[in-house]
Coordinates of C-alpha atoms in Angstrom, one line a residue:
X11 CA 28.9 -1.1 0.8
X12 CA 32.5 -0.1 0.7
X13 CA 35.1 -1.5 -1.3
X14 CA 38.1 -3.1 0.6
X15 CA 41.2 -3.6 -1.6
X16 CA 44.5 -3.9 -1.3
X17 CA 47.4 -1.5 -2.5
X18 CA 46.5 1.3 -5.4
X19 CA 45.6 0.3 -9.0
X20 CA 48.6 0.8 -10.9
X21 CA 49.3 3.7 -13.4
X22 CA 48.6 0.9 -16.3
X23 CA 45.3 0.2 -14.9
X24 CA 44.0 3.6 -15.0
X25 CA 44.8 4.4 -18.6
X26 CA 43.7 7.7 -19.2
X27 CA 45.1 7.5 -23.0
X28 CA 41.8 6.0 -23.9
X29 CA 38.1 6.5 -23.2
X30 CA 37.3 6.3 -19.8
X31 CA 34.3 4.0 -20.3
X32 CA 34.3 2.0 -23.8
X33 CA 31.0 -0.1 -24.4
X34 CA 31.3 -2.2 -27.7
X35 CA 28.3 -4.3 -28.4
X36 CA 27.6 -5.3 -25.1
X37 CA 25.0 -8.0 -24.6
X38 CA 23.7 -8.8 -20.8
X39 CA 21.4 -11.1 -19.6
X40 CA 20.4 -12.4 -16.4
X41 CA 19.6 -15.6 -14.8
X42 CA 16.8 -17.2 -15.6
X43 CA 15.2 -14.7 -18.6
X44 CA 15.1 -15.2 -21.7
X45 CA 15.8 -12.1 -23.2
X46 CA 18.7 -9.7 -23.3
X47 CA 18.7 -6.4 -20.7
X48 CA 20.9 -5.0 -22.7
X49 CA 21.4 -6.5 -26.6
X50 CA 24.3 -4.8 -28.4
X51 CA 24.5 -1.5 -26.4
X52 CA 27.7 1.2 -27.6
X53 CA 28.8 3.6 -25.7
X54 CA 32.1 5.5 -25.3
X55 CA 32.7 8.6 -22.4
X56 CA 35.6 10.3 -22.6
X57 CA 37.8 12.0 -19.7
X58 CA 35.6 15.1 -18.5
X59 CA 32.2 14.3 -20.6
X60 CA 29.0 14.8 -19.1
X61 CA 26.7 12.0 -20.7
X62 CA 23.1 11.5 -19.4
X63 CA 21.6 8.2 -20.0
X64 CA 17.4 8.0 -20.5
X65 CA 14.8 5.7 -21.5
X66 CA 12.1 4.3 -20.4
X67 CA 11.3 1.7 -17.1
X68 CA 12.7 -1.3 -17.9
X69 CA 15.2 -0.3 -20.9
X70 CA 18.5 -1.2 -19.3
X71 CA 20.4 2.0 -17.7
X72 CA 20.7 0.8 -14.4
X73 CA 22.0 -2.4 -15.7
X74 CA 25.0 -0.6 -17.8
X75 CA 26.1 0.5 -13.9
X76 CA 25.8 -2.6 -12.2
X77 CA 27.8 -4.1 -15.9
X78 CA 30.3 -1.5 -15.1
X79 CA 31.1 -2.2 -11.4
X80 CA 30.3 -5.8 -12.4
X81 CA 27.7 -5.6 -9.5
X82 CA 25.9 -8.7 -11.3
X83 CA 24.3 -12.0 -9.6
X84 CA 26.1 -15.1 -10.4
X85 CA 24.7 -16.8 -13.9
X86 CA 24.4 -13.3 -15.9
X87 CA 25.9 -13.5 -18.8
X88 CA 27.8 -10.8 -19.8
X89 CA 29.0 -10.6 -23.8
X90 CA 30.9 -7.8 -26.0
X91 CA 32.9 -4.9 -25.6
X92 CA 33.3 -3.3 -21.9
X93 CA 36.7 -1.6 -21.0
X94 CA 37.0 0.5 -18.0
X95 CA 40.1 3.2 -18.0
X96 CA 41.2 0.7 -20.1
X97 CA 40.8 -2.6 -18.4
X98 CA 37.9 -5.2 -18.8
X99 CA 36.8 -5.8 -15.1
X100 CA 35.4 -8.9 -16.4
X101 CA 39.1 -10.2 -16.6
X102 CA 40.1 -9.7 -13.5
X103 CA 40.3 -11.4 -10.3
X104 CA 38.5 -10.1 -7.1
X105 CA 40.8 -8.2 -5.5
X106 CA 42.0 -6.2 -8.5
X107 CA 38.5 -6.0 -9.6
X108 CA 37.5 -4.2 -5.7
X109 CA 40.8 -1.9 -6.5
X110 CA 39.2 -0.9 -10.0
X111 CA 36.2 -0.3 -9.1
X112 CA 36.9 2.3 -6.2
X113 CA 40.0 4.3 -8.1
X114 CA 38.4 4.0 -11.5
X115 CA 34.9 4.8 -11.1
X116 CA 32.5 6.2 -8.0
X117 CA 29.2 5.0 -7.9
X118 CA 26.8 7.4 -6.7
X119 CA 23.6 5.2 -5.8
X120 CA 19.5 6.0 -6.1
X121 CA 19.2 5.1 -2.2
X122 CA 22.2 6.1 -0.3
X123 CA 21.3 4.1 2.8
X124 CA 21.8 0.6 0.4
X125 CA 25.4 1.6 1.1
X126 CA 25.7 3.4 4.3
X127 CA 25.9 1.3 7.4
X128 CA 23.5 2.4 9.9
X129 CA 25.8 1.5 12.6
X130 CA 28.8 3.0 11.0
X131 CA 29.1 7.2 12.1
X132 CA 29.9 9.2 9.2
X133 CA 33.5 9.7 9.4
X134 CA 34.3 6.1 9.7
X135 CA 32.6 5.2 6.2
X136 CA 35.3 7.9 5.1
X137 CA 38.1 6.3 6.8
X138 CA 37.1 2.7 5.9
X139 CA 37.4 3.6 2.2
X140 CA 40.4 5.4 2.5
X141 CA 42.5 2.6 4.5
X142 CA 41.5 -0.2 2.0
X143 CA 42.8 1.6 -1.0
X144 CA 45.6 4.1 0.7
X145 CA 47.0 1.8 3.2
X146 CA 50.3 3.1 3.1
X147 CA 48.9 6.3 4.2
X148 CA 49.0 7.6 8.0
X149 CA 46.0 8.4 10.2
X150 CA 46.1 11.4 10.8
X151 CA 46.2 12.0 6.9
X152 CA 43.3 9.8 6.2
X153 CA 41.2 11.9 9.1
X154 CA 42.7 14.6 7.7
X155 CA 40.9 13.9 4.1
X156 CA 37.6 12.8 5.7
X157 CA 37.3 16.4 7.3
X158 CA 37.9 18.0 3.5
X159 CA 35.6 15.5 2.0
X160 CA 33.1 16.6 4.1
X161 CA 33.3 20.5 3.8
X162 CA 33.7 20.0 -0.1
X163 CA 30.2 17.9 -0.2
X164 CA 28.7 20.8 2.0
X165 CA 27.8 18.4 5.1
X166 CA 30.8 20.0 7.1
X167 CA 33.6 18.0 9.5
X168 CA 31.4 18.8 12.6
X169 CA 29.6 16.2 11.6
X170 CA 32.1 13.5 11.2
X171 CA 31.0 11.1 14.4
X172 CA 27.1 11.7 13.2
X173 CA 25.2 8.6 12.3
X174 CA 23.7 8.3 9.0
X175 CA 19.8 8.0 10.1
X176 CA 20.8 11.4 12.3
X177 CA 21.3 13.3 8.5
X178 CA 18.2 14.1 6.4
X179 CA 18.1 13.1 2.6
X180 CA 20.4 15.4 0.4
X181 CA 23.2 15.2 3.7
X182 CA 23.0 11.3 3.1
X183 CA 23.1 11.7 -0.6
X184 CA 26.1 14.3 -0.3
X185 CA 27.4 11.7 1.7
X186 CA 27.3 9.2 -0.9
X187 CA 28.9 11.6 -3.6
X188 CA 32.0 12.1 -1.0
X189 CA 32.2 8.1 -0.9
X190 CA 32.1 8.3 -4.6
X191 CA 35.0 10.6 -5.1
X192 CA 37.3 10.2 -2.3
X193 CA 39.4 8.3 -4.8
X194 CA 39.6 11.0 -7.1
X195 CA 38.1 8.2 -9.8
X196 CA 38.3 9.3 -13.7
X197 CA 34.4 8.0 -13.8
X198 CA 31.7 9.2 -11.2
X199 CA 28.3 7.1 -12.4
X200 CA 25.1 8.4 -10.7
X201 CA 22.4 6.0 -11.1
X202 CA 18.8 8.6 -9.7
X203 CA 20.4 10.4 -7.6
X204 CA 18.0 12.5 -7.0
X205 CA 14.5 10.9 -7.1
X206 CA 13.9 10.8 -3.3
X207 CA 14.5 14.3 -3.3
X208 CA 12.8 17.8 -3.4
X209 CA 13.8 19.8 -6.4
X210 CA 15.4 22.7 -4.1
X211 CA 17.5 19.9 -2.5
X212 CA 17.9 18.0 -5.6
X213 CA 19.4 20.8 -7.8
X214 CA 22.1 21.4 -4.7
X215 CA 22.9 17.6 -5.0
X216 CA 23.6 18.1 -8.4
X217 CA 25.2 21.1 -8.9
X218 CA 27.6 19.7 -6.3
X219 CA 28.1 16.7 -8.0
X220 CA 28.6 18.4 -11.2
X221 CA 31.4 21.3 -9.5
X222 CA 33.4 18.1 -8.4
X223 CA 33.4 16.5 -11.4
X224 CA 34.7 20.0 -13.4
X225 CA 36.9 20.0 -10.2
X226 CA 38.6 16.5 -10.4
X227 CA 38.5 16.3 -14.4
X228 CA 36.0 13.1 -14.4
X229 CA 33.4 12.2 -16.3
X230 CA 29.6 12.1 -15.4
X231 CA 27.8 9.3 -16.7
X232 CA 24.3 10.7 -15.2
X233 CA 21.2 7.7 -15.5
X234 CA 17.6 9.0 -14.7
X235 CA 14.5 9.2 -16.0
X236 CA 13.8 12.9 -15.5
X237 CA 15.0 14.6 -19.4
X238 CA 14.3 18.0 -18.2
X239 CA 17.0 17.1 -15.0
X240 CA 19.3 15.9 -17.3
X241 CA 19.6 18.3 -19.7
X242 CA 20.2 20.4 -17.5
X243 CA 23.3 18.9 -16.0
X244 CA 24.5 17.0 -19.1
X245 CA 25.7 18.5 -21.9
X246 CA 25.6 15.0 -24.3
X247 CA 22.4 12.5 -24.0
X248 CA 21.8 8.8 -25.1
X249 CA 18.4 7.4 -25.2
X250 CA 17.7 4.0 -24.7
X251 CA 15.4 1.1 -25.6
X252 CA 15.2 -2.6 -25.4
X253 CA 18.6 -2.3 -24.1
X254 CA 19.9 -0.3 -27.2
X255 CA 20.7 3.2 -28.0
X256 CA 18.6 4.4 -30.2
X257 CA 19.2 8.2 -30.1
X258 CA 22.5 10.3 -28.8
X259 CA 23.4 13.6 -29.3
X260 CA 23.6 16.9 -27.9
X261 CA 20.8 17.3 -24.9
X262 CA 19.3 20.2 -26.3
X263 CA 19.4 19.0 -29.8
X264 CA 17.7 15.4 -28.4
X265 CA 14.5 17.3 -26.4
X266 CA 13.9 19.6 -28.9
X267 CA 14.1 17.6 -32.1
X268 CA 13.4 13.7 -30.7
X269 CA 13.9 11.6 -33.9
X270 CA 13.1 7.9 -32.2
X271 CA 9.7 7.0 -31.7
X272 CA 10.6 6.5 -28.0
X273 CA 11.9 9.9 -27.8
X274 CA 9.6 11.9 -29.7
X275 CA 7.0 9.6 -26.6
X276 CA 9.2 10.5 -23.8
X277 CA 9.8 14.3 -24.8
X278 CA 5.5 14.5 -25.3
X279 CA 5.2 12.9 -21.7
X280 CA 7.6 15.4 -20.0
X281 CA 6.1 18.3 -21.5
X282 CA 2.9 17.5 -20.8
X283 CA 3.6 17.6 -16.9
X284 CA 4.9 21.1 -17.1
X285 CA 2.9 23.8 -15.2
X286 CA -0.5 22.1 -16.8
X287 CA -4.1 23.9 -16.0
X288 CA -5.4 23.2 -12.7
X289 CA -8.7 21.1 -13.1
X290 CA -12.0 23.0 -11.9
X291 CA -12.7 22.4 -8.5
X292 CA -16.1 19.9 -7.8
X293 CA -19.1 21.4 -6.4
X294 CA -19.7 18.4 -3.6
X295 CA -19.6 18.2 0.3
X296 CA -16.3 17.7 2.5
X297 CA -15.3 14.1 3.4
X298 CA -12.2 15.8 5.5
X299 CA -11.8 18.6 7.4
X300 CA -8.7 19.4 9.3
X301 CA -9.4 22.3 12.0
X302 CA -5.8 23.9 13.8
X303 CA -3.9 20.0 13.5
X304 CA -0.7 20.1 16.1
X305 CA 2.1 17.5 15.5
X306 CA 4.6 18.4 17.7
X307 CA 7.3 16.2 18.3
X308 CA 9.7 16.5 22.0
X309 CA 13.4 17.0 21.0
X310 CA 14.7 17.4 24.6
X311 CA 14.4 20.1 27.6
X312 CA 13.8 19.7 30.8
X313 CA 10.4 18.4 31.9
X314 CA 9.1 21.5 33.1
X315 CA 10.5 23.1 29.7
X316 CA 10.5 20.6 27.2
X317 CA 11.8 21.8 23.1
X318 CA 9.1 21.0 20.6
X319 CA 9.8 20.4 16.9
X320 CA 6.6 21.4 15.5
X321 CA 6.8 19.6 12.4
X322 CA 2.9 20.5 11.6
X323 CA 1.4 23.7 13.5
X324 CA -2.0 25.2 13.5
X325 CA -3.1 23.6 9.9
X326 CA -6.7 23.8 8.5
X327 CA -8.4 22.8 5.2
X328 CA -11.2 21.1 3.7
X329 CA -11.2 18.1 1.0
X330 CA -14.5 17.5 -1.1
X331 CA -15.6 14.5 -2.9
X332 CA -14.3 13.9 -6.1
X333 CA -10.8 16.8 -5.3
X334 CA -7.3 16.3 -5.4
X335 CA -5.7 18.7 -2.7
X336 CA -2.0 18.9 -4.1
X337 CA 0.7 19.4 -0.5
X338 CA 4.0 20.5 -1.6
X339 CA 6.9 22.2 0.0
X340 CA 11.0 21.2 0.4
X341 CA 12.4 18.1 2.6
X342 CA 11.5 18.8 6.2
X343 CA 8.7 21.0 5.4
X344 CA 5.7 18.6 7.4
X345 CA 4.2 17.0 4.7
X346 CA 5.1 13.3 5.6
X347 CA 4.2 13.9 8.9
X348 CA 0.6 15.4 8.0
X349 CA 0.0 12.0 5.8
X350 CA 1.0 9.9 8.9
X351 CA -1.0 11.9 11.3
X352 CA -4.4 11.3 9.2
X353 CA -3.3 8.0 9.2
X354 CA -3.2 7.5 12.5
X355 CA 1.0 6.7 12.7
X356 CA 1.8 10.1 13.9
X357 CA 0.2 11.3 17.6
X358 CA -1.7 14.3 17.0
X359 CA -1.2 16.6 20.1
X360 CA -4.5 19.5 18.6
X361 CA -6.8 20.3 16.3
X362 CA -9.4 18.4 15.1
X363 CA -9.9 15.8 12.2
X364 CA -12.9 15.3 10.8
X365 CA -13.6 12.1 8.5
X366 CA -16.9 11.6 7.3
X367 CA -18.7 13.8 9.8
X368 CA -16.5 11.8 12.7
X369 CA -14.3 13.2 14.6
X370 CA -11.2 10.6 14.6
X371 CA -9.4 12.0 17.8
X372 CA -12.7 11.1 19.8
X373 CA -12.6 7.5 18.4
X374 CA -11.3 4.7 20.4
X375 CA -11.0 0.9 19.7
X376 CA -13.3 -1.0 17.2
X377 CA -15.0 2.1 16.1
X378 CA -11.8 4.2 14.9
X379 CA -10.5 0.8 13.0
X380 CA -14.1 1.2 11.6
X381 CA -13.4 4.5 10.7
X382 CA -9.9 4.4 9.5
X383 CA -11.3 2.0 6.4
X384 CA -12.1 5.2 4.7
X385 CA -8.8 6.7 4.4
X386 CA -5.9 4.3 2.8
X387 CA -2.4 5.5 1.6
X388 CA -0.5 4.7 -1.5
X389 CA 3.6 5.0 -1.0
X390 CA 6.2 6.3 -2.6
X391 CA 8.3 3.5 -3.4
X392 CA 5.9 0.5 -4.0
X393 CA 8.5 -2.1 -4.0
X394 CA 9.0 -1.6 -0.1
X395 CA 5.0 -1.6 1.0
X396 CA 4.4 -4.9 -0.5
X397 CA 5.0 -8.1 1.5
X398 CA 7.6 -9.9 -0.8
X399 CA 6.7 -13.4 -0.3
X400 CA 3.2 -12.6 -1.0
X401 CA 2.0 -13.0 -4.7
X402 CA 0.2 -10.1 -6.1
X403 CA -3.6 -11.2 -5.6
X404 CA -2.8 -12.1 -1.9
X405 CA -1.6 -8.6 -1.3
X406 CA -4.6 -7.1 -2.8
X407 CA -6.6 -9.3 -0.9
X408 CA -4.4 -8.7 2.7
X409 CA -6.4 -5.7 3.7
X410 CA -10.1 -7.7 3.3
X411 CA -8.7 -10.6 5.3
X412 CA -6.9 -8.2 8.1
X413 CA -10.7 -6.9 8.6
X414 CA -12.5 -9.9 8.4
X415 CA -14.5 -8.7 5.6
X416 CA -14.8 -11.3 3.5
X417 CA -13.6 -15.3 2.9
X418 CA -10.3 -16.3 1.2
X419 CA -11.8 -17.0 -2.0
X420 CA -14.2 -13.6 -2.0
X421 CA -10.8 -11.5 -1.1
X422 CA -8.8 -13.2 -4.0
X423 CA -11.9 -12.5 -6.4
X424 CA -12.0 -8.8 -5.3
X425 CA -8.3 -8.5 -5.7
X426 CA -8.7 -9.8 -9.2
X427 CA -11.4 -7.2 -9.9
X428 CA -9.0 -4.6 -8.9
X429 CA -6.3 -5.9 -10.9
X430 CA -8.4 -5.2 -13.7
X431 CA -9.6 -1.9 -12.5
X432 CA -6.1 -1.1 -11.9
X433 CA -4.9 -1.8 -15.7
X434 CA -3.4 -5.0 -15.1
X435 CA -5.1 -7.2 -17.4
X436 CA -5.8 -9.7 -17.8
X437 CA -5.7 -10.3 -14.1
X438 CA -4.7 -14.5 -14.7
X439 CA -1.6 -13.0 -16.1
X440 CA -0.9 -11.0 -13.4
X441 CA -2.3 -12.5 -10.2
X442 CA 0.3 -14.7 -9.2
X443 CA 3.8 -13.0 -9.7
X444 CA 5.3 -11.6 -7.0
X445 CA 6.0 -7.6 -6.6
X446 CA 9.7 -8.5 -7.4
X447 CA 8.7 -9.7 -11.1
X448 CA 7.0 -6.8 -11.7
X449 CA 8.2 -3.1 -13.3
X450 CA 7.9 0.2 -11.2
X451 CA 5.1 1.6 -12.8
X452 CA 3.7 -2.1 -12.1
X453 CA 4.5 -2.4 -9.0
X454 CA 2.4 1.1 -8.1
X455 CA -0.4 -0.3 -10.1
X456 CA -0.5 -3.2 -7.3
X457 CA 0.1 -0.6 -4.1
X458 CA -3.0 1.2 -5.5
X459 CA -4.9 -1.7 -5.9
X460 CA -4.2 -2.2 -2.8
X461 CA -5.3 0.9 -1.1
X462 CA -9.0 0.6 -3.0
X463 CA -9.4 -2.9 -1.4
X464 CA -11.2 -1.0 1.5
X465 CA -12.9 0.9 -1.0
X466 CA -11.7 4.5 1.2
X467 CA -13.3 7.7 0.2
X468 CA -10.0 9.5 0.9
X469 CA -7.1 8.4 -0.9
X470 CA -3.5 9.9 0.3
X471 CA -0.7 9.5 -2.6
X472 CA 2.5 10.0 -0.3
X473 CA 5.6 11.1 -3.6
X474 CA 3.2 8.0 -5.1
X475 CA 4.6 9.1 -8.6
X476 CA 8.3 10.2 -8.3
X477 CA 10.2 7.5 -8.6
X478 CA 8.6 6.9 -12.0
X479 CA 9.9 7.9 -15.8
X480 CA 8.1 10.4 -17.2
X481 CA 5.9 8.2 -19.7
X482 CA 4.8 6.0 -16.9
X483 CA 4.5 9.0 -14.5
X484 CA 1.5 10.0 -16.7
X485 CA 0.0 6.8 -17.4
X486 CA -0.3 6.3 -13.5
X487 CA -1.6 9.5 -12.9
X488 CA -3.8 9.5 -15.7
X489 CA -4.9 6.2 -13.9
X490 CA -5.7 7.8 -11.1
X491 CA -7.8 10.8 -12.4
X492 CA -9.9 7.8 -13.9
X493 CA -10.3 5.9 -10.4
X494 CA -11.2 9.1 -9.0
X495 CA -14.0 10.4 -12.2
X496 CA -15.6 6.6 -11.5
X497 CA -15.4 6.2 -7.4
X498 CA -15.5 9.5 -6.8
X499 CA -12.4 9.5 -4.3
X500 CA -11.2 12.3 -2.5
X501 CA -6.8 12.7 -3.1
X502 CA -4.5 14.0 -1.2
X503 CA -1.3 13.8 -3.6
X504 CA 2.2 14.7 -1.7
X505 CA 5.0 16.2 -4.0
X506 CA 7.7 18.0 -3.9
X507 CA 7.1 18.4 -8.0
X508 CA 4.7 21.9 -8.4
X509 CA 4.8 21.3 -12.1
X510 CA 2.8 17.9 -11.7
X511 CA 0.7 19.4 -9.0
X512 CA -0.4 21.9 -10.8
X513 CA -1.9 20.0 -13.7
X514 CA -3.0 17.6 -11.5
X515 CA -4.4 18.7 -8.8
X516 CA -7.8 20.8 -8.3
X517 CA -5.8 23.1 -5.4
X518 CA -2.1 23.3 -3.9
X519 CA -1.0 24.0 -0.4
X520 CA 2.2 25.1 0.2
X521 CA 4.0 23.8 3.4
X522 CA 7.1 25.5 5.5
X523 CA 7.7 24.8 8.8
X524 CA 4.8 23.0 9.9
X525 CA 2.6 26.1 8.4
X526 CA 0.3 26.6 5.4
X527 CA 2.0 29.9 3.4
X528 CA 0.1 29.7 0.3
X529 CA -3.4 28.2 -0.8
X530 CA -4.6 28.4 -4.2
X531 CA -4.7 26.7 -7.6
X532 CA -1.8 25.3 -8.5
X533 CA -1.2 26.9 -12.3
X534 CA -1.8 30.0 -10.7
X535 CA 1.1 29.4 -7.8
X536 CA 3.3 27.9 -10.4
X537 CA 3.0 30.8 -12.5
X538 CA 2.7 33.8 -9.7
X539 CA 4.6 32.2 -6.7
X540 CA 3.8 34.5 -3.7
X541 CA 5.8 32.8 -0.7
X542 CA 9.2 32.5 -0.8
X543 CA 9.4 28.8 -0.7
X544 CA 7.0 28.5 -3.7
X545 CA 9.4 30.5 -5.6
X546 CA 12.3 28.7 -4.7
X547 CA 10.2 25.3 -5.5
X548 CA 9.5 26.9 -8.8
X549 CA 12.8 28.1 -9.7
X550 CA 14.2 24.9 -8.9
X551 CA 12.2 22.7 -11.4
X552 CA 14.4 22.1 -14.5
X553 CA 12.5 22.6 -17.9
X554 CA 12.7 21.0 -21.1
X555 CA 14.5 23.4 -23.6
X556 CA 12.0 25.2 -25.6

């Protein structure tokens, strides 16, 4: 989304006298609910500040942004104190509004590609936000500053005519910061910015995105769920809950002495996820054995001499009945492309892959649809795996219908069953909302339930946990630990997080390149990291203060 305006906000606009952000007993609530987001939140950040706002799902920090930038539906209501450098940008009309909101403040968003158009190259996002607020400027100036913008958010100007889907991750969300600040804005907001990311890539995010605000003189207001992240890049911290602050203060002094129930919960919850013991590995037979797997992908050549990308090469292991196999490594590493192989989305080009005592690459037609029942995926972001006009029972019950295993009314009782087993109960209270109405932690609750319609042995949990807060981070997995104690389900759990795999998981595998580089349990690796990409994966993870 970018911003057209017309000529610059004035010097009166931007009053840099004041607080940059002033929040006086703000009260917000949207259409059709009966109950305030936010209900009487303060909140003042002055010019250079770092302030982290936390809480729990469903407290009301990504709804101070979208008050901010007024990026509300129509019918919210909107009460109390909000100035912005100054100005309340509920005042104003649209096209001083769209000027405020790109020179006053930069919003740095959780997905970047919710504001990058996909048919827009690089550069020309750039250049797009530059003409509507610098009109008066030349050309060759406005190119000029794209090229900088570029090099100063490490993506470089060589790739200023590359499209966004052609840029991994952490180049898109670099992308997004040089969006954010091209302005030079007083206020950069950065609503999880780094929740799709690995750790590595996520601390070079944000140590970019702090050096440009020490750079430019603004203020950070930083809104995540991960306290040990943001303490780390935050020097000040305000807790929320119910859409109130309930703690602020000093981040070190808020982690290490919590005085709100909701902190003291939160704080427990993070620390618990830490570097936890490794659970002791089940005695049982394998369900799944992967013998040399090849996913190579062809990135050009000539026929007789094609160029491979060989995004999972020569990789063996065995799960057991009743194990969680933890598979971490850093964006690019092959661990998506592993979870879409076994799942038959990704061509397998050697090896073998054994399911059940069947090998799946010899299986053709009815009996490999057969076969494929067994293993089921749950996704990172829940909210974009579930059909949205479907109510929650009917996704459930999708799967038993696709397979003709049962009637309509059998594969809505089933789905209710699994709401239960889930934790969503009572099921009648629960059954027919739609994933929209529904929290995060929710949401993955449902994608789950999902997955177990099938009733799989092998259960693949693809970053099912990352976009989570830290409290309902453990009350999923501790969900999952009891799905797997009472079905006896076999887990492969993707992260890029070694300090939840190594608690959780019965074994780790570290990925680079396509290769295995480390095997073992995973307190031990997070401890004693012995490859160099476990020790960068371990150095990377931020840590509550002690």
């Amino acid at each position: 989304m970018v911003f057209s305006a017309g000529p610059s906000v004035s010097p009166s606009v931007l009053d840099m006298a004041r607080p940059v952000l002033e929040l006086n007993q703000l009260k917000l609530r949207y259409p059709g609910s009966d109950s305030w987001t936010l209900d009487g939140l303060d909140l003042s950040l002055e010019a250079g500040e770092t302030l982290a706002l936390v809480g729990s799902s469903g407290c009301g920090k990504s709804t101070v942004a979208r008050a901010v930038m007024q990026l509300l539906p129509a019918g919210t209501i909107c009460e109390g104190g909000l100035k912005l450098t100054g100005q309340d940008p509920r005042q104003l009309n649209r096209p001083a509004l769209r000027r405020l909101r790109g020179q006053a403040a930069g919003l740095v968003f959780q997905d970047p590609m919710t504001r990058l158009n996909p048919l827009m190259p690089v550069g020309e996002h750039l250049l797009d936000t530059l003409k509507a607020h610098r009109s008066s400027t030349s050309a060759q100036w406005r190119k000029t500053r794209a090229f900088d913008l570029l090099e100063r958010v490490g993506i470089g100007a060589q790739r200023f005519r590359a499209y966004p889907h052609e840029l991994s991750g952490g180049m898109r969300q670099r992308l997004a910061i040089a969006l954010a600040i091209a302005l030079e804005p007083p206020l950069l907001i950065a609503d999880e910015p780094t929740t799709s990311l690995d750790v590595a890539v996520a601390g070079q995010v944000m140590a970019e995105l702090s050096g440009l605000c020490r750079e430019l003189g603004s203020a950070l207001l930083l809104i995540s769920h991960d306290l040990a992240m943001a303490s780390r890049w935050c020097e000040r911290m305000a807790m929320l809950d119910g859409g109130r602050r309930v703690e602020e203060g000093p981040s070190r002094q808020l982690l290490t002495q919590p005085q709100s129930s909701v902190g003291k919960r939160l704080v427990a919850s993070a620390l618990a996820r830490e570097g936890g013991q490794s659970p002791e590995r089940p005695s049982s037979e394998p369900v799944l054995r992967v013998d040399a797997m090849r996913c190579w992908h062809g990135i050009g050549g000539m026929p007789w001499s094609p160029v491979w990308l060989k995004a999972v090469d020569d990789v063996s292991f065995e799960l057991l009945a009743g194990e969680s196999l933890g598979v971490v490594g850093a964006s690019g590493c092959g661990k998506s492309t592993l979870c879409r192989a076994l799942m038959g989305l990704n061509s397998i080009r050697g090896g073998q892959v054994h399911l059940l005592g069947q090998n799946l690459l010899r299986l053709r037609g009815p009996s490999l649809r057969v076969a494929r029942r067994a293993i089921q995926m749950v996704f990172q972001d829940p909210l974009a795996c579930l059909n949205p006009a479907l109510s929650v029972a009917d996704a459930i019950a999708d799967p038993l219908l696709i397979h003709g295993l049962c009637s309509k009314a059998a594969a809505r009782e089933r789905a209710r069953n699994l709401l239960e087993q889930v934790g969503l109960s009572p099921a009648d209270q629960f059954q027919d909302r739609f994933p929209k109405q529904l929290s995060g932690g929710q949401q993955q609750r449902v994608a789950i339930a999902r997955a177990l319609a099938l009733e799989p042995k092998v259960l693949i949990c693809d970053e099912s946990v990352s976009m989570l807060d830290a409290e309902v981070q453990a009350e999923v997995l501790d969900l999952l630990r009891q799905l797997q104690r009472k079905l006896g389900l076999a887990m492969i759990f993707v992260t890029h997080d070694l300090a939840v795999a190594s608690g959780f998981c019965h074994r780790v595998i570290v990925l680079d390149r396509g290769h295995i580089v480390e095997e073992g349990p995973g307190d031990r690796i997070f401890q004693k990291p012995q490859a160099e990409i476990s020790r960068t994966l371990v150095d990377a993870c931020p840590r509550l203060p002690r």
